[in-house]
PDB file of C-alpha atoms and ligand atoms in Angstrom:
ATOM      1  CA  MET A 133      62.286 231.980 156.854  1.00  0.00           C
ATOM      2  CA  MET A 134      63.940 231.991 153.356  1.00  0.00           C
ATOM      3  CA  GLU A 135      61.742 230.834 150.848  1.00  0.00           C
ATOM      4  CA  THR A 136      62.303 230.107 147.208  1.00  0.00           C
ATOM      5  CA  ARG A 137      59.981 230.980 144.833  1.00  0.00           C
ATOM      6  CA  ASP A 138      59.118 227.575 143.930  1.00  0.00           C
ATOM      7  CA  ALA A 139      59.252 226.302 147.616  1.00  0.00           C
ATOM      8  CA  ALA A 140      56.582 228.948 148.135  1.00  0.00           C
ATOM      9  CA  LEU A 141      54.503 227.639 144.950  1.00  0.00           C
ATOM     10  CA  ARG A 142      54.164 224.487 146.591  1.00  0.00           C
ATOM     11  CA  GLU A 143      51.106 224.849 148.756  1.00  0.00           C
ATOM     12  CA  MET A 144      50.300 222.776 151.934  1.00  0.00           C
ATOM     13  CA  ASP A 145      48.008 219.878 150.581  1.00  0.00           C
ATOM     14  CA  LEU A 146      46.330 217.517 153.258  1.00  0.00           C
ATOM     15  CA  SER A 147      44.388 215.781 150.513  1.00  0.00           C
ATOM     16  CA  ARG A 148      47.032 213.800 149.202  1.00  0.00           C
ATOM     17  CA  PRO A 149      49.643 211.801 150.539  1.00  0.00           C
ATOM     18  CA  ALA A 150      53.406 213.451 150.586  1.00  0.00           C
ATOM     19  CA  ALA A 151      56.539 211.591 150.160  1.00  0.00           C
ATOM     20  CA  ALA A 152      57.710 212.865 153.644  1.00  0.00           C
ATOM     21  CA  ARG A 153      54.736 211.559 155.545  1.00  0.00           C
ATOM     22  CA  ILE A 154      54.735 208.357 153.554  1.00  0.00           C
ATOM     23  CA  TYR A 155      58.124 207.812 154.820  1.00  0.00           C
ATOM     24  CA  ASP A 156      57.917 208.875 158.433  1.00  0.00           C
ATOM     25  CA  SER A 157      54.841 206.533 158.571  1.00  0.00           C
ATOM     26  CA  PHE A 158      56.939 203.400 157.469  1.00  0.00           C
ATOM     27  CA  LEU A 159      59.740 204.396 159.870  1.00  0.00           C
ATOM     28  CA  GLY A 160      56.929 204.364 162.963  1.00  0.00           C
ATOM     29  CA  GLY A 161      56.938 208.095 163.059  1.00  0.00           C
ATOM     30  CA  CYS A 162      54.124 209.798 164.332  1.00  0.00           C
ATOM     31  CA  HIS A 163      54.228 212.898 161.520  1.00  0.00           C
ATOM     32  CA  ASN A 164      51.670 211.246 159.291  1.00  0.00           C
ATOM     33  CA  PHE A 165      47.934 211.460 158.281  1.00  0.00           C
ATOM     34  CA  GLY A 166      45.310 208.949 157.521  1.00  0.00           C
ATOM     35  CA  VAL A 167      45.753 209.635 153.754  1.00  0.00           C
ATOM     36  CA  ASP A 168      49.820 208.645 154.043  1.00  0.00           C
ATOM     37  CA  ARG A 169      49.119 205.722 156.295  1.00  0.00           C
ATOM     38  CA  GLU A 170      46.305 204.648 153.934  1.00  0.00           C
ATOM     39  CA  LEU A 171      48.529 204.623 151.054  1.00  0.00           C
ATOM     40  CA  ALA A 172      51.375 202.870 152.893  1.00  0.00           C
ATOM     41  CA  GLU A 173      49.004 200.281 153.807  1.00  0.00           C
ATOM     42  CA  ARG A 174      47.787 199.264 150.701  1.00  0.00           C
ATOM     43  CA  LEU A 175      51.531 199.689 149.343  1.00  0.00           C
ATOM     44  CA  GLU A 176      52.637 196.949 151.850  1.00  0.00           C
ATOM     45  CA  THR A 177      49.708 194.757 150.681  1.00  0.00           C
ATOM     46  CA  ASP A 178      51.111 194.996 147.026  1.00  0.00           C
ATOM     47  CA  LEU A 179      54.702 194.672 148.185  1.00  0.00           C
ATOM     48  CA  PRO A 180      54.925 192.944 151.072  1.00  0.00           C
ATOM     49  CA  GLY A 181      58.079 193.910 153.193  1.00  0.00           C
ATOM     50  CA  ILE A 182      58.207 196.906 151.531  1.00  0.00           C
ATOM     51  CA  ALA A 183      58.818 198.876 154.800  1.00  0.00           C
ATOM     52  CA  ASP A 184      62.123 197.289 154.879  1.00  0.00           C
ATOM     53  CA  SER A 185      63.358 199.449 151.953  1.00  0.00           C
ATOM     54  CA  TYR A 186      62.591 202.522 154.018  1.00  0.00           C
ATOM     55  CA  GLN A 187      64.689 201.434 156.993  1.00  0.00           C
ATOM     56  CA  GLU A 188      67.172 200.250 154.516  1.00  0.00           C
ATOM     57  CA  ASN A 189      67.713 203.872 152.968  1.00  0.00           C
ATOM     58  CA  ARG A 190      67.613 205.355 156.561  1.00  0.00           C
ATOM     59  CA  ALA A 191      70.262 202.704 157.873  1.00  0.00           C
ATOM     60  CA  PHE A 192      72.458 203.746 154.792  1.00  0.00           C
ATOM     61  CA  LEU A 193      71.963 207.661 155.572  1.00  0.00           C
ATOM     62  CA  ARG A 194      72.860 206.883 159.300  1.00  0.00           C
ATOM     63  CA  ARG A 195      75.918 204.717 158.745  1.00  0.00           C
ATOM     64  CA  ALA A 196      77.113 207.486 155.973  1.00  0.00           C
ATOM     65  CA  VAL A 197      76.748 210.240 158.387  1.00  0.00           C
ATOM     66  CA  GLU A 198      78.729 208.121 161.096  1.00  0.00           C
ATOM     67  CA  PHE A 199      81.493 207.737 158.384  1.00  0.00           C
ATOM     68  CA  MET A 200      81.555 211.269 157.728  1.00  0.00           C
ATOM     69  CA  LEU A 201      81.907 212.311 161.203  1.00  0.00           C
ATOM     70  CA  ALA A 202      84.858 209.519 161.791  1.00  0.00           C
ATOM     71  CA  HIS A 203      86.328 211.597 158.986  1.00  0.00           C
ATOM     72  CA  ASP A 204      86.219 214.966 160.587  1.00  0.00           C
ATOM     73  CA  ILE A 205      82.949 216.340 158.899  1.00  0.00           C
ATOM     74  CA  ARG A 206      81.326 218.367 161.138  1.00  0.00           C
ATOM     75  CA  GLN A 207      78.755 220.336 158.736  1.00  0.00           C
ATOM     76  CA  PHE A 208      75.935 218.976 156.822  1.00  0.00           C
ATOM     77  CA  LEU A 209      73.471 220.247 154.523  1.00  0.00           C
ATOM     78  CA  ASP A 210      70.543 217.720 154.079  1.00  0.00           C
ATOM     79  CA  LEU A 211      68.705 218.480 150.823  1.00  0.00           C
ATOM     80  CA  GLY A 212      65.208 216.956 150.958  1.00  0.00           C
ATOM     81  CA  SER A 213      65.646 215.880 154.716  1.00  0.00           C
ATOM     82  CA  GLY A 214      61.898 215.049 155.230  1.00  0.00           C
ATOM     83  CA  ILE A 215      60.932 215.308 159.024  1.00  0.00           C
ATOM     84  CA  PRO A 216      63.958 215.258 161.065  1.00  0.00           C
ATOM     85  CA  THR A 217      63.022 212.389 163.228  1.00  0.00           C
ATOM     86  CA  ILE A 218      63.957 208.557 163.864  1.00  0.00           C
ATOM     87  CA  GLY A 219      67.506 208.646 163.160  1.00  0.00           C
ATOM     88  CA  GLN A 220      67.945 211.836 161.265  1.00  0.00           C
ATOM     89  CA  VAL A 221      71.364 213.575 161.183  1.00  0.00           C
ATOM     90  CA  HIS A 222      71.561 215.593 164.225  1.00  0.00           C
ATOM     91  CA  GLU A 223      70.286 212.605 166.265  1.00  0.00           C
ATOM     92  CA  VAL A 224      73.284 210.727 164.848  1.00  0.00           C
ATOM     93  CA  ALA A 225      76.114 213.670 165.105  1.00  0.00           C
ATOM     94  CA  ARG A 226      74.814 214.385 168.828  1.00  0.00           C
ATOM     95  CA  ARG A 227      75.914 210.866 169.761  1.00  0.00           C
ATOM     96  CA  ARG A 228      79.429 211.605 168.929  1.00  0.00           C
ATOM     97  CA  THR A 229      80.060 215.315 169.255  1.00  0.00           C
ATOM     98  CA  ARG A 230      78.523 218.518 170.224  1.00  0.00           C
ATOM     99  CA  ASP A 231      80.403 220.232 167.520  1.00  0.00           C
ATOM    100  CA  PHE A 232      78.354 219.758 164.615  1.00  0.00           C
ATOM    101  CA  ARG A 233      75.968 221.939 162.542  1.00  0.00           C
ATOM    102  CA  VAL A 234      73.273 220.688 160.276  1.00  0.00           C
ATOM    103  CA  VAL A 235      70.867 222.531 157.991  1.00  0.00           C
ATOM    104  CA  TYR A 236      67.965 220.644 156.532  1.00  0.00           C
ATOM    105  CA  VAL A 237      66.229 221.638 153.335  1.00  0.00           C
ATOM    106  CA  ASP A 238      62.593 220.677 152.509  1.00  0.00           C
ATOM    107  CA  ASN A 239      60.041 222.152 150.158  1.00  0.00           C
ATOM    108  CA  GLU A 240      57.089 220.557 151.885  1.00  0.00           C
ATOM    109  CA  PRO A 241      55.476 223.367 154.073  1.00  0.00           C
ATOM    110  CA  LEU A 242      54.046 220.463 156.684  1.00  0.00           C
ATOM    111  CA  THR A 243      57.035 218.778 156.767  1.00  0.00           C
ATOM    112  CA  VAL A 244      58.913 222.086 157.437  1.00  0.00           C
ATOM    113  CA  ALA A 245      56.457 223.060 159.830  1.00  0.00           C
ATOM    114  CA  HIS A 246      56.361 219.747 161.838  1.00  0.00           C
ATOM    115  CA  SER A 247      60.263 219.774 161.810  1.00  0.00           C
ATOM    116  CA  ARG A 248      60.734 223.481 163.314  1.00  0.00           C
ATOM    117  CA  PRO A 249      59.563 222.375 166.871  1.00  0.00           C
ATOM    118  CA  LEU A 250      61.874 219.230 166.880  1.00  0.00           C
ATOM    119  CA  LEU A 251      64.799 221.370 166.264  1.00  0.00           C
ATOM    120  CA  THR A 252      64.051 224.289 168.862  1.00  0.00           C
ATOM    121  CA  ARG A 253      66.146 222.921 171.654  1.00  0.00           C
ATOM    122  CA  GLU A 254      69.127 222.301 168.807  1.00  0.00           C
ATOM    123  CA  PRO A 255      71.000 225.378 168.387  1.00  0.00           C
ATOM    124  CA  ASN A 256      73.123 223.821 165.853  1.00  0.00           C
ATOM    125  CA  ALA A 257      70.306 222.674 163.739  1.00  0.00           C
ATOM    126  CA  ALA A 258      68.202 224.470 161.313  1.00  0.00           C
ATOM    127  CA  ILE A 259      65.157 223.671 158.587  1.00  0.00           C
ATOM    128  CA  ILE A 260      64.727 225.934 155.493  1.00  0.00           C
ATOM    129  CA  HIS A 261      61.534 225.711 153.449  1.00  0.00           C
ATOM    130  CA  ALA A 262      63.440 226.034 149.819  1.00  0.00           C
ATOM    131  CA  ASP A 263      63.246 223.857 146.961  1.00  0.00           C
ATOM    132  CA  ILE A 264      66.775 222.199 146.167  1.00  0.00           C
ATOM    133  CA  ARG A 265      66.003 222.682 142.391  1.00  0.00           C
ATOM    134  CA  ASP A 266      67.375 226.222 142.935  1.00  0.00           C
ATOM    135  CA  PRO A 267      70.915 225.702 144.547  1.00  0.00           C
ATOM    136  CA  ALA A 268      71.682 229.580 144.279  1.00  0.00           C
ATOM    137  CA  SER A 269      68.799 230.450 146.623  1.00  0.00           C
ATOM    138  CA  VAL A 270      69.460 227.317 149.107  1.00  0.00           C
ATOM    139  CA  LEU A 271      73.321 228.092 149.325  1.00  0.00           C
ATOM    140  CA  ARG A 272      72.584 231.978 149.935  1.00  0.00           C
ATOM    141  CA  ALA A 273      69.837 231.414 152.688  1.00  0.00           C
ATOM    142  CA  SER A 274      70.601 232.791 155.838  1.00  0.00           C
ATOM    143  CA  GLN A 275      70.529 229.957 157.967  1.00  0.00           C
ATOM    144  CA  VAL A 276      72.976 228.116 155.322  1.00  0.00           C
ATOM    145  CA  ARG A 277      75.536 231.226 155.930  1.00  0.00           C
ATOM    146  CA  GLN A 278      75.120 231.362 159.543  1.00  0.00           C
ATOM    147  CA  LEU A 279      75.693 227.492 160.190  1.00  0.00           C
ATOM    148  CA  LEU A 280      77.916 226.288 157.842  1.00  0.00           C
ATOM    149  CA  ASP A 281      81.112 227.473 156.488  1.00  0.00           C
ATOM    150  CA  LEU A 282      81.270 226.705 152.745  1.00  0.00           C
ATOM    151  CA  SER A 283      85.372 227.385 153.246  1.00  0.00           C
ATOM    152  CA  GLU A 284      85.143 224.095 154.992  1.00  0.00           C
ATOM    153  CA  PRO A 285      84.360 220.585 153.976  1.00  0.00           C
ATOM    154  CA  VAL A 286      80.834 219.761 154.280  1.00  0.00           C
ATOM    155  CA  GLY A 287      78.652 216.808 153.972  1.00  0.00           C
ATOM    156  CA  LEU A 288      75.881 217.046 151.251  1.00  0.00           C
ATOM    157  CA  LEU A 289      73.147 214.569 151.647  1.00  0.00           C
ATOM    158  CA  MET A 290      70.734 213.819 148.815  1.00  0.00           C
ATOM    159  CA  SER A 291      69.530 210.848 150.414  1.00  0.00           C
ATOM    160  CA  ALA A 292      65.964 209.714 148.550  1.00  0.00           C
ATOM    161  CA  VAL A 293      65.133 213.158 147.071  1.00  0.00           C
ATOM    162  CA  LEU A 294      66.568 213.332 143.450  1.00  0.00           C
ATOM    163  CA  HIS A 295      64.219 210.479 142.360  1.00  0.00           C
ATOM    164  CA  PHE A 296      61.424 213.191 142.833  1.00  0.00           C
ATOM    165  CA  VAL A 297      62.959 215.556 140.309  1.00  0.00           C
ATOM    166  CA  PRO A 298      62.105 214.794 136.813  1.00  0.00           C
ATOM    167  CA  ASP A 299      64.491 214.956 133.893  1.00  0.00           C
ATOM    168  CA  SER A 300      62.786 218.009 132.775  1.00  0.00           C
ATOM    169  CA  ASP A 301      64.193 220.002 136.008  1.00  0.00           C
ATOM    170  CA  ARG A 302      67.985 218.588 134.956  1.00  0.00           C
ATOM    171  CA  PRO A 303      68.732 217.069 137.965  1.00  0.00           C
ATOM    172  CA  ALA A 304      72.642 216.868 136.966  1.00  0.00           C
ATOM    173  CA  GLU A 305      72.797 220.357 136.753  1.00  0.00           C
ATOM    174  CA  LEU A 306      71.373 220.885 140.220  1.00  0.00           C
ATOM    175  CA  VAL A 307      73.596 218.307 141.565  1.00  0.00           C
ATOM    176  CA  GLU A 308      76.919 219.785 139.906  1.00  0.00           C
ATOM    177  CA  ALA A 309      75.811 223.123 141.220  1.00  0.00           C
ATOM    178  CA  TYR A 310      75.885 221.825 144.785  1.00  0.00           C
ATOM    179  CA  ARG A 311      79.174 219.831 144.102  1.00  0.00           C
ATOM    180  CA  ASP A 312      80.684 223.038 142.903  1.00  0.00           C
ATOM    181  CA  ALA A 313      79.907 224.720 145.813  1.00  0.00           C
ATOM    182  CA  VAL A 314      81.996 223.018 148.404  1.00  0.00           C
ATOM    183  CA  VAL A 315      85.445 222.478 148.733  1.00  0.00           C
ATOM    184  CA  PRO A 316      87.877 219.653 148.560  1.00  0.00           C
ATOM    185  CA  GLY A 317      87.430 216.941 151.133  1.00  0.00           C
ATOM    186  CA  SER A 318      83.511 217.327 151.094  1.00  0.00           C
ATOM    187  CA  HIS A 319      81.390 214.403 150.603  1.00  0.00           C
ATOM    188  CA  LEU A 320      78.319 213.795 148.607  1.00  0.00           C
ATOM    189  CA  LEU A 321      75.922 210.970 149.657  1.00  0.00           C
ATOM    190  CA  ILE A 322      73.354 210.076 146.970  1.00  0.00           C
ATOM    191  CA  ALA A 323      70.462 207.862 147.599  1.00  0.00           C
ATOM    192  CA  HIS A 324      68.037 207.027 144.592  1.00  0.00           C
ATOM    193  CA  LEU A 325      65.410 204.581 143.586  1.00  0.00           C
ATOM    194  CA  THR A 326      66.266 202.722 140.427  1.00  0.00           C
ATOM    195  CA  ASP A 327      64.567 200.169 138.251  1.00  0.00           C
ATOM    196  CA  SER A 328      68.112 198.500 137.138  1.00  0.00           C
ATOM    197  CA  TYR A 329      67.195 195.321 139.118  1.00  0.00           C
ATOM    198  CA  ASP A 330      63.772 194.867 139.950  1.00  0.00           C
ATOM    199  CA  PRO A 331      61.702 196.820 137.484  1.00  0.00           C
ATOM    200  CA  ALA A 332      58.421 195.552 138.402  1.00  0.00           C
ATOM    201  CA  ALA A 333      58.454 196.182 141.820  1.00  0.00           C
ATOM    202  CA  MET A 334      59.585 199.610 141.263  1.00  0.00           C
ATOM    203  CA  ARG A 335      56.855 199.997 138.480  1.00  0.00           C
ATOM    204  CA  THR A 336      54.128 199.507 141.514  1.00  0.00           C
ATOM    205  CA  LEU A 337      55.785 201.947 143.654  1.00  0.00           C
ATOM    206  CA  ALA A 338      55.819 204.772 141.218  1.00  0.00           C
ATOM    207  CA  ASP A 339      52.203 203.797 140.518  1.00  0.00           C
ATOM    208  CA  PHE A 340      51.414 204.509 144.017  1.00  0.00           C
ATOM    209  CA  TYR A 341      53.551 207.598 144.214  1.00  0.00           C
ATOM    210  CA  ALA A 342      51.615 208.933 141.156  1.00  0.00           C
ATOM    211  CA  GLU A 343      48.571 209.425 143.535  1.00  0.00           C
ATOM    212  CA  SER A 344      50.606 211.501 146.238  1.00  0.00           C
ATOM    213  CA  ALA A 345      51.959 214.656 145.855  1.00  0.00           C
ATOM    214  CA  ASP A 346      55.503 213.423 144.773  1.00  0.00           C
ATOM    215  CA  PRO A 347      55.495 211.287 141.960  1.00  0.00           C
ATOM    216  CA  LEU A 348      58.477 209.232 141.535  1.00  0.00           C
ATOM    217  CA  HIS A 349      61.175 208.962 138.666  1.00  0.00           C
ATOM    218  CA  ALA A 350      63.314 206.230 139.040  1.00  0.00           C
ATOM    219  CA  ARG A 351      66.505 205.894 137.064  1.00  0.00           C
ATOM    220  CA  SER A 352      68.949 203.253 135.693  1.00  0.00           C
ATOM    221  CA  THR A 353      72.167 202.734 137.883  1.00  0.00           C
ATOM    222  CA  SER A 354      74.340 204.209 135.408  1.00  0.00           C
ATOM    223  CA  ALA A 355      72.002 207.930 135.222  1.00  0.00           C
ATOM    224  CA  ILE A 356      72.551 207.727 138.665  1.00  0.00           C
ATOM    225  CA  GLU A 357      76.274 207.426 138.876  1.00  0.00           C
ATOM    226  CA  LYS A 358      76.507 210.329 136.632  1.00  0.00           C
ATOM    227  CA  PHE A 359      75.151 212.624 139.571  1.00  0.00           C
ATOM    228  CA  LEU A 360      78.383 211.755 141.088  1.00  0.00           C
ATOM    229  CA  GLY A 361      80.433 213.497 138.771  1.00  0.00           C
ATOM    230  CA  ASP A 362      84.213 213.426 139.438  1.00  0.00           C
ATOM    231  CA  PHE A 363      83.878 212.859 143.378  1.00  0.00           C
ATOM    232  CA  GLU A 364      85.754 209.688 144.349  1.00  0.00           C
ATOM    233  CA  PRO A 365      83.737 206.909 145.475  1.00  0.00           C
ATOM    234  CA  ILE A 366      84.517 205.534 149.018  1.00  0.00           C
ATOM    235  CA  PRO A 367      84.605 201.713 148.904  1.00  0.00           C
ATOM    236  CA  PRO A 368      82.751 199.482 148.201  1.00  0.00           C
ATOM    237  CA  GLY A 369      81.560 202.260 145.703  1.00  0.00           C
ATOM    238  CA  PRO A 370      78.309 202.415 144.020  1.00  0.00           C
ATOM    239  CA  GLY A 371      75.538 199.772 144.947  1.00  0.00           C
ATOM    240  CA  LEU A 372      72.672 198.759 146.851  1.00  0.00           C
ATOM    241  CA  VAL A 373      72.537 200.917 150.038  1.00  0.00           C
ATOM    242  CA  ALA A 374      72.261 197.903 151.891  1.00  0.00           C
ATOM    243  CA  THR A 375      75.785 196.635 150.675  1.00  0.00           C
ATOM    244  CA  TRP A 376      77.705 199.999 151.789  1.00  0.00           C
ATOM    245  CA  ARG A 377      79.503 198.911 154.830  1.00  0.00           C
ATOM    246  CA  PRO A 378      76.888 197.229 156.575  1.00  0.00           C
ATOM    247  CA  GLU A 379      76.648 196.495 160.350  1.00  0.00           C
ATOM    248  CA  PRO A 380      78.444 193.354 161.352  1.00  0.00           C
ATOM    249  CA  GLY A 381      76.304 190.396 161.534  1.00  0.00           C
ATOM    250  CA  PRO A 382      73.773 188.448 159.563  1.00  0.00           C
ATOM    251  CA  ARG A 383      71.162 190.352 158.042  1.00  0.00           C
ATOM    252  CA  PRO A 384      68.381 189.216 155.135  1.00  0.00           C
ATOM    253  CA  ALA A 385      69.226 190.427 151.562  1.00  0.00           C
ATOM    254  CA  PRO A 386      66.958 193.282 150.684  1.00  0.00           C
ATOM    255  CA  ARG A 387      63.418 192.015 149.555  1.00  0.00           C
ATOM    256  CA  TYR A 388      63.352 194.747 146.931  1.00  0.00           C
ATOM    257  CA  GLU A 389      66.725 195.758 145.179  1.00  0.00           C
ATOM    258  CA  ILE A 390      65.342 199.340 144.572  1.00  0.00           C
ATOM    259  CA  ASN A 391      67.793 201.626 146.722  1.00  0.00           C
ATOM    260  CA  TYR A 392      71.139 202.412 144.953  1.00  0.00           C
ATOM    261  CA  GLY A 393      73.562 204.768 146.467  1.00  0.00           C
ATOM    262  CA  ALA A 394      77.038 205.761 146.560  1.00  0.00           C
ATOM    263  CA  MET A 395      79.329 207.786 149.231  1.00  0.00           C
ATOM    264  CA  THR A 396      81.756 209.919 147.397  1.00  0.00           C
ATOM    265  CA  ARG A 397      84.509 212.419 148.402  1.00  0.00           C
ATOM    266  CA  LYS A 398      85.909 215.637 146.416  1.00  0.00           C
ATOM    267  CA  ARG A 399      89.264 215.040 145.744  1.00  0.00           C
TER     268      ARG A 399
HETATM  269  C1  SAM B 125      61.638 210.173 151.012  1.00  0.00           C
HETATM  270  S1  SAM B 125      61.898 211.700 151.745  1.00  0.00           S
HETATM  271  C2  SAM B 125      63.517 211.301 152.382  1.00  0.00           C
HETATM  272  C3  SAM B 125      64.016 212.022 153.749  1.00  0.00           C
HETATM  273  C4  SAM B 125      65.358 211.697 153.858  1.00  0.00           C
HETATM  274  N1  SAM B 125      66.203 212.245 152.956  1.00  0.00           N
HETATM  275  C5  SAM B 125      65.983 210.529 154.051  1.00  0.00           C
HETATM  276  O1  SAM B 125      66.497 209.751 153.052  1.00  0.00           O
HETATM  277  O2  SAM B 125      65.955 209.531 154.793  1.00  0.00           O
HETATM  278  C6  SAM B 125      62.257 212.955 150.674  1.00  0.00           C
HETATM  279  C7  SAM B 125      61.629 214.303 150.872  1.00  0.00           C
HETATM  280  O3  SAM B 125      62.006 215.064 149.927  1.00  0.00           O
HETATM  281  C8  SAM B 125      61.334 216.390 149.843  1.00  0.00           C
HETATM  282  N2  SAM B 125      61.396 216.610 148.372  1.00  0.00           N
HETATM  283  C9  SAM B 125      60.920 216.688 147.291  1.00  0.00           C
HETATM  284  N3  SAM B 125      61.315 217.004 146.204  1.00  0.00           N
HETATM  285  C10 SAM B 125      62.375 218.266 147.005  1.00  0.00           C
HETATM  286  C11 SAM B 125      62.531 219.704 146.210  1.00  0.00           C
HETATM  287  N4  SAM B 125      62.472 219.681 145.125  1.00  0.00           N
HETATM  288  N5  SAM B 125      63.115 220.272 147.029  1.00  0.00           N
HETATM  289  C12 SAM B 125      63.036 220.143 148.480  1.00  0.00           C
HETATM  290  N6  SAM B 125      62.865 219.042 149.442  1.00  0.00           N
HETATM  291  C13 SAM B 125      61.984 218.281 148.212  1.00  0.00           C
HETATM  292  C14 SAM B 125      60.054 215.803 150.439  1.00  0.00           C
HETATM  293  O4  SAM B 125      59.277 216.818 150.583  1.00  0.00           O
HETATM  294  C15 SAM B 125      60.641 214.750 151.165  1.00  0.00           C
HETATM  295  O5  SAM B 125      60.515 215.246 152.687  1.00  0.00           O
END
């Protein structure tokens, strides 16, 4: 198992809710504890319908992975993957092909521990315990080198993770390092919480996460777009994630306009 220095420093903490497990609780998964569910329930009381925002984000990830598979992307690096259950990348890929490879990366020890058994029957997927803020270590990890071929296009997934990286940790530089590591034809998905549309809801959400092991740093839509660098946006371009190539059919508008994102391709 590869561990970057920062990932090793993040200790197992069952006394506080953690982002991966709060998310799992809202997705209806079973990899969460009382502290996580208790925060999720209070959050749902203060922001009724907030569960939809979590589902919306995971649905964007699913549509984006399906898009990439349809465009011949067969290998994925999922940075800040959470627990790979309920519609994660390898499940989406497996529905289309056996020819795929996924490396999940997370710095939360329990998330990694819960994920490993879920992946034992999946020879083409692995999870590493590492910190995305250390791109060199992530990209050098043995599982990345064994499973991914960086001379071929890769799908880079940064879904609901960069808002856990404060400005002091220079998120723009770390995203640039990943963008630089992949060849043209690679894709980059970013989904990120924004305070540009509904600052009151975003503040309430951030106040709750301040109690957790993963405080939130929402950003403006223009700050999020800067993470895309010179990658080409895939139409309809950056926007609320629910508006990116939604499934056909009627659906209610997002209750909270906080999930911003884009799918892009390296020219
Ligand atoms: C909200 S979950 C998102 C899960 C998944 N990417 C999705 O969008 O469905 C965020 C995950 O990022 C992880 N995370 C936060 N900061 C990280 C860091 N610096 N390095 C690696 N993982 C991180 C958390 O532990 C958590 O599992």
